[in-house]
Each structure stands twice: as structure tokens, then as C-alpha cells.
CSV table of C-alpha atoms in Angstrom, one decimal:
chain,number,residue,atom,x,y,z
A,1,UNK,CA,-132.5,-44.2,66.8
A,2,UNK,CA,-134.6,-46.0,64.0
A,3,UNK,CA,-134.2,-42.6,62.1
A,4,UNK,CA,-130.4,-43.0,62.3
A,5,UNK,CA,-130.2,-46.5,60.9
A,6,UNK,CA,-132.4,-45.4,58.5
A,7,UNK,CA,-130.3,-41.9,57.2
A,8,UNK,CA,-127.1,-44.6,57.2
A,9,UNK,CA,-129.3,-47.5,55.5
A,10,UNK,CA,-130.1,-44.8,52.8
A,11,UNK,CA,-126.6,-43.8,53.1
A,12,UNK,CA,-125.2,-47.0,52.6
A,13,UNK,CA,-127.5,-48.0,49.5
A,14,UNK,CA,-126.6,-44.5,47.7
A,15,UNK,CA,-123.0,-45.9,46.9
A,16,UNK,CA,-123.3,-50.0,47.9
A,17,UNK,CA,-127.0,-50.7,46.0
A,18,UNK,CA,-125.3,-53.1,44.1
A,19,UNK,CA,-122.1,-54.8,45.8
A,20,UNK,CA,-120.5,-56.4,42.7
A,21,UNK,CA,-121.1,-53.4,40.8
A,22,UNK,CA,-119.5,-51.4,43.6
A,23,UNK,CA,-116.8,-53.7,44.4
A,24,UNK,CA,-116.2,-54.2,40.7
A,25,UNK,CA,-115.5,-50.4,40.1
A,26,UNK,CA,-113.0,-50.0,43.5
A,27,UNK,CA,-110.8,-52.7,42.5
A,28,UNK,CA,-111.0,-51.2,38.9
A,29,UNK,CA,-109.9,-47.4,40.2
A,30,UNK,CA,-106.9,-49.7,42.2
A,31,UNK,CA,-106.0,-50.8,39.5
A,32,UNK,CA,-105.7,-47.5,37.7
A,33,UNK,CA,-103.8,-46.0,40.8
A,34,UNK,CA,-101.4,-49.2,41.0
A,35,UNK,CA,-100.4,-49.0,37.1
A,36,UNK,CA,-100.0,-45.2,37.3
A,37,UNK,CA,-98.7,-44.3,40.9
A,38,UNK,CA,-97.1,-47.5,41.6
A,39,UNK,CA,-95.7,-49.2,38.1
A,40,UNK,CA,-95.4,-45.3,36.3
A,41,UNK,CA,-97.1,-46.5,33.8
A,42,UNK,CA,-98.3,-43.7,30.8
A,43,UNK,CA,-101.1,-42.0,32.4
A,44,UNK,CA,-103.0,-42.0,29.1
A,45,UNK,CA,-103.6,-46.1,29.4
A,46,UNK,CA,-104.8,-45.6,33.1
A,47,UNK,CA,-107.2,-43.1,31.7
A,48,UNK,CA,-108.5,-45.1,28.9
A,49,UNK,CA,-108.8,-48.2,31.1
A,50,UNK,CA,-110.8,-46.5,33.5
A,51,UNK,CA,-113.2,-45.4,30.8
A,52,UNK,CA,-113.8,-48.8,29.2
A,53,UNK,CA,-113.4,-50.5,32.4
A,54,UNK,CA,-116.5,-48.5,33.6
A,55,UNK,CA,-118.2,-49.3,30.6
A,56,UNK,CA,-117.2,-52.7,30.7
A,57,UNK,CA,-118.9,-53.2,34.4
A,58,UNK,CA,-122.0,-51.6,33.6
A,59,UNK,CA,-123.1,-54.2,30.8
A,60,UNK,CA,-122.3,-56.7,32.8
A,61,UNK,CA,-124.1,-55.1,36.0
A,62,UNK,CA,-127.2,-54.6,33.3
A,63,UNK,CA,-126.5,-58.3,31.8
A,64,UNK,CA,-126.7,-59.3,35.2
A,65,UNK,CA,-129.8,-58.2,36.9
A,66,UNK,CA,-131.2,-58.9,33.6
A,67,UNK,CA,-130.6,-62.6,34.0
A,68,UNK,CA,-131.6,-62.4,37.6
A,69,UNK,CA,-134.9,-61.2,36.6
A,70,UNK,CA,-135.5,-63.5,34.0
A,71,UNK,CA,-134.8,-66.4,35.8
A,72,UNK,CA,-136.5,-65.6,39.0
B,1,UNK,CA,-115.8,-17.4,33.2
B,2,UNK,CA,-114.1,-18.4,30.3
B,3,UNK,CA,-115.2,-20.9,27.3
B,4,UNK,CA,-113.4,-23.5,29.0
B,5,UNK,CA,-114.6,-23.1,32.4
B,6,UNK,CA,-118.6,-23.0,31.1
B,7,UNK,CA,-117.2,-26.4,29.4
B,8,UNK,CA,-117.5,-28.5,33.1
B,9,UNK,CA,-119.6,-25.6,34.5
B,10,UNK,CA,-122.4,-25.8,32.0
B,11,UNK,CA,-122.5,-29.8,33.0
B,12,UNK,CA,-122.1,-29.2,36.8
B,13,UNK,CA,-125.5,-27.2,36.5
B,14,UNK,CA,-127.2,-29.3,34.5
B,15,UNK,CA,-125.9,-32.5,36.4
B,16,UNK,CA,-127.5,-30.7,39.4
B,17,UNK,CA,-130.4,-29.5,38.5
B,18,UNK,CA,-131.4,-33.0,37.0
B,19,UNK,CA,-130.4,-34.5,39.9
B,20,UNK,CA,-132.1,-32.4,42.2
B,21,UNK,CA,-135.4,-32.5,40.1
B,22,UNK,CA,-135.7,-36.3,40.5
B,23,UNK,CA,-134.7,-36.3,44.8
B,24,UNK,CA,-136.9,-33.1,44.9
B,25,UNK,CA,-140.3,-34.5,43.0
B,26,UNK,CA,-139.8,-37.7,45.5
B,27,UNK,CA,-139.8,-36.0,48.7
B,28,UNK,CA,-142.2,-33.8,47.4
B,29,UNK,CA,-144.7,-36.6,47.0
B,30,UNK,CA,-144.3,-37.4,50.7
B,31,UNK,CA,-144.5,-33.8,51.8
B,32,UNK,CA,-147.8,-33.6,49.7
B,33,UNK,CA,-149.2,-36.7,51.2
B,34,UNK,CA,-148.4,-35.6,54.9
B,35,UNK,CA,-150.0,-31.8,54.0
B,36,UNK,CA,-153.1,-33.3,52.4
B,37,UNK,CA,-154.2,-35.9,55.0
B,38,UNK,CA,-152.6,-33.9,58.1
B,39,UNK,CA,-152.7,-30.6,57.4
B,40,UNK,CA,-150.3,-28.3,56.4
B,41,UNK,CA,-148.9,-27.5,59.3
B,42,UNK,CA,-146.8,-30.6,59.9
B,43,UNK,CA,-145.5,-31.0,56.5
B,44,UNK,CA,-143.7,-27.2,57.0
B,45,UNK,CA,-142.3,-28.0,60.4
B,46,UNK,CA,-140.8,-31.2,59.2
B,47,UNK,CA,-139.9,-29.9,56.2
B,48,UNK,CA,-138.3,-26.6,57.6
B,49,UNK,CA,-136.3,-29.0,60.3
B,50,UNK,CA,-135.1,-31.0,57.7
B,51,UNK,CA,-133.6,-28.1,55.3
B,52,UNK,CA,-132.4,-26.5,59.0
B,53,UNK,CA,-130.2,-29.8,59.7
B,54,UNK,CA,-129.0,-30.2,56.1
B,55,UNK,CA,-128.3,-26.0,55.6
B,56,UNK,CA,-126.1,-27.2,59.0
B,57,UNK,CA,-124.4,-30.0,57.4
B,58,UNK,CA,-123.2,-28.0,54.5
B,59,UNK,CA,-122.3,-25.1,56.4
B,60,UNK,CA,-120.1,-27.4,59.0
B,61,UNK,CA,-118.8,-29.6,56.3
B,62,UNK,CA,-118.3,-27.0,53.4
B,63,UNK,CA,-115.0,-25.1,54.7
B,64,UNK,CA,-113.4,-29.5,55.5
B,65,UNK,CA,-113.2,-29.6,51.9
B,66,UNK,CA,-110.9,-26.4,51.6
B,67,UNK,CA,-108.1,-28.1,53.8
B,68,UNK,CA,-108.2,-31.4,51.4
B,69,UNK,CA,-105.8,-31.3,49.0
B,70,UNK,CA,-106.9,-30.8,45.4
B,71,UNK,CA,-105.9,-34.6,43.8
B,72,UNK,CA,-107.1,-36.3,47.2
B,73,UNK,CA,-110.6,-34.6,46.9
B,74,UNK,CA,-110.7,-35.6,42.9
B,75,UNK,CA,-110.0,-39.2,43.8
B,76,UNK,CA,-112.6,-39.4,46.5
B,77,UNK,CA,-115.0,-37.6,45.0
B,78,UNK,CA,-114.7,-39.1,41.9
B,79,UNK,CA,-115.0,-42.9,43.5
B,80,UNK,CA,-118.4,-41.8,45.1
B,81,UNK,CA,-119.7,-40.1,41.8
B,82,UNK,CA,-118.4,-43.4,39.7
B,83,UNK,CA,-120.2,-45.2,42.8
B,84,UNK,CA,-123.2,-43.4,43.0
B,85,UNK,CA,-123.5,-42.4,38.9
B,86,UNK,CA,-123.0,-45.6,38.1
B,87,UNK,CA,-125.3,-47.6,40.3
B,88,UNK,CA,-128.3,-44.6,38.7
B,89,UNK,CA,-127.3,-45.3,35.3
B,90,UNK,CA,-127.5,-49.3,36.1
B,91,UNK,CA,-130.8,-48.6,37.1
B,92,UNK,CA,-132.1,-46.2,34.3
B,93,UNK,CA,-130.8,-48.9,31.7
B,94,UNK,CA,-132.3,-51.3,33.4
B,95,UNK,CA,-136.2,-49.4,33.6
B,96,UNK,CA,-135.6,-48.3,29.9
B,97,UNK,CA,-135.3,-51.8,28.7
B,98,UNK,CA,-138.7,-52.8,31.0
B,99,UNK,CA,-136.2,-55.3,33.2
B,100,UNK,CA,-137.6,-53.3,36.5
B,101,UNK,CA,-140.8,-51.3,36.7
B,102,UNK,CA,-140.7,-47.2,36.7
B,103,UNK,CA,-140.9,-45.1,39.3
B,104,UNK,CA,-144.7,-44.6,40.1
B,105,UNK,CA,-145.1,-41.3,41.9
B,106,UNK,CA,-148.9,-41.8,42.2
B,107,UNK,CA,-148.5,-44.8,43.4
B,108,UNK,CA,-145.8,-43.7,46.1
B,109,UNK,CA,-148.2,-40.8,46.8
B,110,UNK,CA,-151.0,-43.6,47.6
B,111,UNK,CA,-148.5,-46.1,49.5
B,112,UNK,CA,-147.8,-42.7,51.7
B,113,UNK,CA,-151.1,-41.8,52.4
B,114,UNK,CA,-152.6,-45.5,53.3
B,115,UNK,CA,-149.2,-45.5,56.1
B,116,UNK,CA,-150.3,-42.2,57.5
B,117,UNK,CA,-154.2,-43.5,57.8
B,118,UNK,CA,-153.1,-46.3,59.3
B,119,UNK,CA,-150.7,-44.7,61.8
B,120,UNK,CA,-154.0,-42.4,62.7
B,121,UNK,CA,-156.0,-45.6,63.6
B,122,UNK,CA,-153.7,-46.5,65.9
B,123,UNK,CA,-151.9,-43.4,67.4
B,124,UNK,CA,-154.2,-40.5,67.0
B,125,UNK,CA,-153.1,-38.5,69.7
B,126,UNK,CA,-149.3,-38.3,68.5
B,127,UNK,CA,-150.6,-37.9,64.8
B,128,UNK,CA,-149.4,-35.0,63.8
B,129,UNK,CA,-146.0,-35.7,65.5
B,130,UNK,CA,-145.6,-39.0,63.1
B,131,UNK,CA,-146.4,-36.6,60.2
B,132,UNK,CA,-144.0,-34.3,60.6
B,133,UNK,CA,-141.8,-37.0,61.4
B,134,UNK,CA,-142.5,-38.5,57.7
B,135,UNK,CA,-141.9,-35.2,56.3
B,136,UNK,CA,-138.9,-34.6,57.8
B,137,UNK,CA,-137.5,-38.2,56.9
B,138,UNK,CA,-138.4,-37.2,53.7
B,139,UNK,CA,-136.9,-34.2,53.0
B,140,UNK,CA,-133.4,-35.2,54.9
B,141,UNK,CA,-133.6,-38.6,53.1
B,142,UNK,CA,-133.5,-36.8,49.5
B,143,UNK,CA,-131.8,-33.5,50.7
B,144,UNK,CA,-128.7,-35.4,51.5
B,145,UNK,CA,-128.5,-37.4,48.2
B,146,UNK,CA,-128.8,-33.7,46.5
B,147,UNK,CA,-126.5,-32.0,48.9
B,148,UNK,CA,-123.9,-35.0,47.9
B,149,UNK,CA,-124.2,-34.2,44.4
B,150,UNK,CA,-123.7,-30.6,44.7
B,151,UNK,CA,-120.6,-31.3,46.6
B,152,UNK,CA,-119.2,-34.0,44.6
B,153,UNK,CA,-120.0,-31.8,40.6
B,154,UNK,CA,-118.9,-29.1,42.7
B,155,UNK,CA,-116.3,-29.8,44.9
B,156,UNK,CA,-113.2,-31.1,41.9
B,157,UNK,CA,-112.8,-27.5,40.3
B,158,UNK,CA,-114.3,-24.8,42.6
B,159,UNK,CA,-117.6,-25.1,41.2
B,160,UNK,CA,-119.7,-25.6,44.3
B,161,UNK,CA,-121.3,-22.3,43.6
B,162,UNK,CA,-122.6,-23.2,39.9
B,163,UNK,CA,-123.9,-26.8,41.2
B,164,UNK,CA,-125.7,-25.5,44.1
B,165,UNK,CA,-127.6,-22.8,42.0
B,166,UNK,CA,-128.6,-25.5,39.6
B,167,UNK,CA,-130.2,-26.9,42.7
B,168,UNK,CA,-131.7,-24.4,43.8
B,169,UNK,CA,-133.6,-23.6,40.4
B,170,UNK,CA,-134.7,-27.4,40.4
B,171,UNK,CA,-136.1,-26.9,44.2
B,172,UNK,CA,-137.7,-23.8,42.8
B,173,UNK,CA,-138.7,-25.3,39.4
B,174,UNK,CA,-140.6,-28.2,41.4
B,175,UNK,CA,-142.0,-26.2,44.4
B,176,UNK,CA,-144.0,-23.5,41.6
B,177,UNK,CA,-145.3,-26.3,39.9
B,178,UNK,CA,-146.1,-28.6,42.6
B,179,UNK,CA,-148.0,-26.0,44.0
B,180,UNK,CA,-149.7,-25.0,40.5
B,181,UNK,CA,-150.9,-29.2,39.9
B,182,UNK,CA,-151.1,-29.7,43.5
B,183,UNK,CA,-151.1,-33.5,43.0
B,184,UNK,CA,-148.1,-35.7,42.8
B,185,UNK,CA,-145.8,-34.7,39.9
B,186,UNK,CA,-146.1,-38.5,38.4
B,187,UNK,CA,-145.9,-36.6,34.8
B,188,UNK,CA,-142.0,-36.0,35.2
B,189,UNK,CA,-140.0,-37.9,32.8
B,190,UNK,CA,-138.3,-39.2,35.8
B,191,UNK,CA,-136.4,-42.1,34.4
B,192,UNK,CA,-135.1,-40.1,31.0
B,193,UNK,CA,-134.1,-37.6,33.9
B,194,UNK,CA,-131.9,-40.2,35.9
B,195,UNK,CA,-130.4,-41.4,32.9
B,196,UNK,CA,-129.2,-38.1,32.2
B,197,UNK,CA,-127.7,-37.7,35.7
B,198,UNK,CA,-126.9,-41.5,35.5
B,199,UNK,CA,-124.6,-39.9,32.6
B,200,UNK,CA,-123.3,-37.0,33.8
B,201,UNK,CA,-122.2,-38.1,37.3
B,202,UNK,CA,-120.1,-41.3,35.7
B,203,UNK,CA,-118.7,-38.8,33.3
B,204,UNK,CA,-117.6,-36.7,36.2
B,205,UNK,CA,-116.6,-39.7,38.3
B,206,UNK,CA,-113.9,-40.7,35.8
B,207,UNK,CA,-112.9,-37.2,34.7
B,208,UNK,CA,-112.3,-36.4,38.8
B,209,UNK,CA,-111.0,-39.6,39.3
B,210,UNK,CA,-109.1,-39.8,36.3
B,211,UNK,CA,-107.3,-36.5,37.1
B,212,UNK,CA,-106.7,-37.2,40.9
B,213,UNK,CA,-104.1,-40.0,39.2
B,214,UNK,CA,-102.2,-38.4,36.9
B,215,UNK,CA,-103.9,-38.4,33.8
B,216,UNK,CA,-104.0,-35.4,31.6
B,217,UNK,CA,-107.2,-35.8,29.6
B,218,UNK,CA,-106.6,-34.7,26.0
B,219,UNK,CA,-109.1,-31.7,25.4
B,220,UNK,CA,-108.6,-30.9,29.4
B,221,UNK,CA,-112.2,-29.7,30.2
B,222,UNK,CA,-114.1,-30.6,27.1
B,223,UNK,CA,-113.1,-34.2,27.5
B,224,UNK,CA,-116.3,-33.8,30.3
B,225,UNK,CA,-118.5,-33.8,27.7
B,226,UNK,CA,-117.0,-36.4,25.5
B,227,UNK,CA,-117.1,-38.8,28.2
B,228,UNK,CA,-121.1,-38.1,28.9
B,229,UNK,CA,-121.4,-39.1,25.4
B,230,UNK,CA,-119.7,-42.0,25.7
B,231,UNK,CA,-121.8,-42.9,28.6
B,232,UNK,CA,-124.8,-41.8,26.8
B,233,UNK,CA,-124.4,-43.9,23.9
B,234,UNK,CA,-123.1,-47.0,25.8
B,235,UNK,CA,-126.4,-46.5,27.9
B,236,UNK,CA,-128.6,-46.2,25.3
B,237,UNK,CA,-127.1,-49.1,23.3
B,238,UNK,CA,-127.3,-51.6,26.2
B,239,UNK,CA,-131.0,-50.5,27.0
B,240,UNK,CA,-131.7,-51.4,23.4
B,241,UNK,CA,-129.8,-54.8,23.2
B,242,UNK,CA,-131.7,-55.7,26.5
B,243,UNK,CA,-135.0,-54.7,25.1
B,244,UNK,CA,-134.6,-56.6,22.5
B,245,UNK,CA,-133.3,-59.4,23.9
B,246,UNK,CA,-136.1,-59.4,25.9
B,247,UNK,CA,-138.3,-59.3,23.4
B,248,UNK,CA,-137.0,-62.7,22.1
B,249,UNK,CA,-137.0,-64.3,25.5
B,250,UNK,CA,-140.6,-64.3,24.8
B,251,UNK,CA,-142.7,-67.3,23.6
């Protein structure tokens, strides 16, 4: 059993080791989907947001931790 | 294969083996630890179990991913790989800059070993149960994270085959030398290696995902590589600013 919760703890922290990072990049990929399912929007733009977006999230992910540490 | 083809295949390789070298050196370290203070009998059985159950995964799973339809698969496989490429890369800035510490096999390898000792104190009897118990933990804990890549650099354009040989050479690659050193492989550039993957997978994660909706990526295929540079540079840079910004935090 403790093997279990350990393979879905491991599981878990594989995609979720950082929740606003994580959360950050779902509602980013929404986004993308709503603006070129949902609005029709030129494809092209979701593509390009996407790219920036990511990049955009990781410094402040890095920014982040970074202050974290310092602080702590 | 044609020159575009080799343009995602050469990356789903790479992507893999990299990936694979890091996972495969960790468990590695564990399997070591269990053979060298319980013998080496353990460490095989728990190992062999392990690569059983995940061979059985892949083998029960693999055909699913046929019945998915093409732009479904992209998008979920690209989320994970954005989810799971990202979160490395975080962490490979991060240790480049010297915010967190590196990845100390040795010291893993000596954490390992103390645990097992102790766990002989108390339980000798069901010893070598425990250690193949660690072993297998090991191996499944790290074999899935692999067999997850391979899926995910594989699974978008019919490259499972590809990925999963790049795997396979990095299991190879790390088993010859591990048993060559026979010592923990804490010489692996492990950190330059997850920054690469760190790369690589978010490059594939917004390629897949991007594709799943709608977008036609100018280039097609060799936008793949443009968007590891991207990444790359972006990585680099913000591992620098941090460094240095670090540096000046400093009285």
C-alpha cells in the first residue's frame, strides 16, 4: 500500500512539483484553445502566445523560488 | 525517413536518451547500493520485477494510444511534456544559477546505504526482502518517468520506435559503464543533461500542443528545433541574470 502512495506521490510531483507553475501553464494552454477553438482567432497568435507565454512563466517560476530562497 | 522526418526524429532520440541517462544513473545508484551491502542477488530480483511490471505497462498501454485520435493525443501529450519539461527546466535554471544545490549522486549513494544498515539492525531476518524492495522502488520509480517520456517524444508523430531506442542505448550506455567504475556515476554532468531535456521536452510540449489546436507552425517540423533554441537561450539567459543577481545580493 505505502508503495502505491508512493508510485502516485512520485507520480503526482512529475507534473504538479510546482502548483503555480503548473496551474499557470493549464490556464495558459485554455487560453490558447479558447482563442483558437472557441473565438477562431488566427492560429498563428495562439501559437506565438503559447511560446512566450511559456517563457514568460518560467522566469517568473525561476524569479520566484529565487526570492523564496533568498528570503528564507 | 526523409530529411524532414529526422528533423523531430533526430530530437525525439536525443530527448530520450538524455532523459533516460539522468532517471537511469539515479536508480542506478540505489541498485548499486542494495548489490554492494546486500548482495547481488536482491538488487537483480528487484530490479528484473520492476522492468517486468513496467515492460507490462507499456505493452497494456501502448495499443490505448492507437484508438486516440491524432489532435487529442497532441494536446494531452503536449500538456504533460509542457508540465513535466517545464517543471525540469525550472529546476536546471534554478541549480545553474546555485539557487538550489546539485544533484549529489555520492551523496545519495551514502544516504542509500546508511537506510539499508539501518533497516539490517532492526529487521535482519527480512533483510534481503527490504533490499529488493528498495531496488525495485527504484527502478519502477525512474522507469516510469522514462517510460513517460518515450511515450510522450514518441507518441505525437509515430515516433515511439525512435524514442524508445534512444532509451534503450542510454540504459545500455549507463549499465557498461556503471559496471566498468563500479561506484556511483556522480561524474555525469547531470544537471547540463536535464537542462537539455528541460529544453527539448518544452519544445515538444508546445510543438504537440500547439498542433493539437490548429496551428500550423511555419517550417512544419523544423520549427522543433527552433523552439529548443528558444528555450535554450531563454534558459541560459535567466540562469545568468539570476547568477548574477545573486551575486549582488551579497554583502
Amino acid at each position: 500500500m505505502s508503495l502505491l502512495k508512493e508510485i502516485a506521490a512520485e507520480l503526482f510531483s512529475m507534473f504538479m512539483a510546482d502548483a503555480r507553475l503548473s496551474g499557470s501553464i493549464l490556464a495558459l494552454v485554455l487560453a490558447v484553445a479558447v482563442l483558437n477553438l472557441g473565438l477562431g482567432v488566427n492560429p498563428m497568435f495562439g501559437g506565438a502566445l503559447l511560446s512566450l507565454g511559456c517563457l514568460g512563466i518560467l522566469a517568473e517560476a525561476t524569479a520566484r523560488e529565487t526570492g523564496k530562497r533568498r528570503g528564507s | 525517413m526523409d530529411t524532414v522526418s529526422w528533423g523531430v526524429a533526430a530530437p525525439a532520440i536525443g530527448a530520450a536518451f538524455a532523459a533516460s541517462v539522468v532517471e537511469v544513473v539515479e536508480a542506478f545508484t540505489i541498485v548499486l547500493a542494495v548489490g554492494t551491502l546486500r548482495g547481488w542477488r536482491p538488487a537483480c530480483a528487484g530490479t528484473l520485477a520492476a522492468l517486468a511490471v513496467l515492460a507490462l505497462l507499456v505493452i497494456v498501454l501502448g495499443p490505448l494510444l492507437d484508438r486516440i485520435p491524432i489532435s487529442a493525443l497532441q494536446i494531452a501529450v503536449g500538456v504533460l511534456l509542457l508540465l513535466f519539461g517545464m517543471g525540469w527546466l525550472r529546476k536546471a535554471v534554478l541549480r545553474s544559477a546555485g539557487v538550489i544545490p546539485l544533484h549529489d549522486e555520492a551523496a545519495i549513494f551514502a544516504a542509500e546505504s546508511e537506510e539499508l544498515s539501518h533497516q539490517a539492525a532492526s529487521k535482519d531476518r527480512s533483510l534481503n526482502w527490504i533490499a529488493g524492495l528498495t531496488a525495485f522502488k527504484a527502478v519502477l520509480l525512474e522507469g516510469l518517468e522514462v517510460v513517460f517520456i518515450v511515450i510522450a517524444v514518441g507518441a505525437g508523430r509515430g515516433l515511439l520506435w525512435p524514442a524508445a531506442l534512444g532509451a534503450a542505448g542510454a540504459c545500455v550506455a549507463v549499465l557498461v559503464v556503471g559496471v566498468l567504475v563500479h561506484k556511483p556515476l556522480s561524474r555525469v554532468p547531470e544537471n547540463t543533461l536535464k537542462f537539455g531535456v528541460g529544453v527539448m521536452l518544452s519544445a515538444f510540449g508546445v510543438f504537440w500542443t500547439g498542433e493539437g489546436l490548429g496551428v500550423e507552425w511555419p517550417g512544419h517540423d523544423l520549427m522543433l528545433l527552433g523552439l529548443a533554441v528558444v528555450f535554450l537561450v531563454a534558459g541560459m539567459g535567466l540562469a545568468n541574470r539570476l547568477r548574477q543577481s545573486s551575486m549582488e545580493a551579497k554583502p
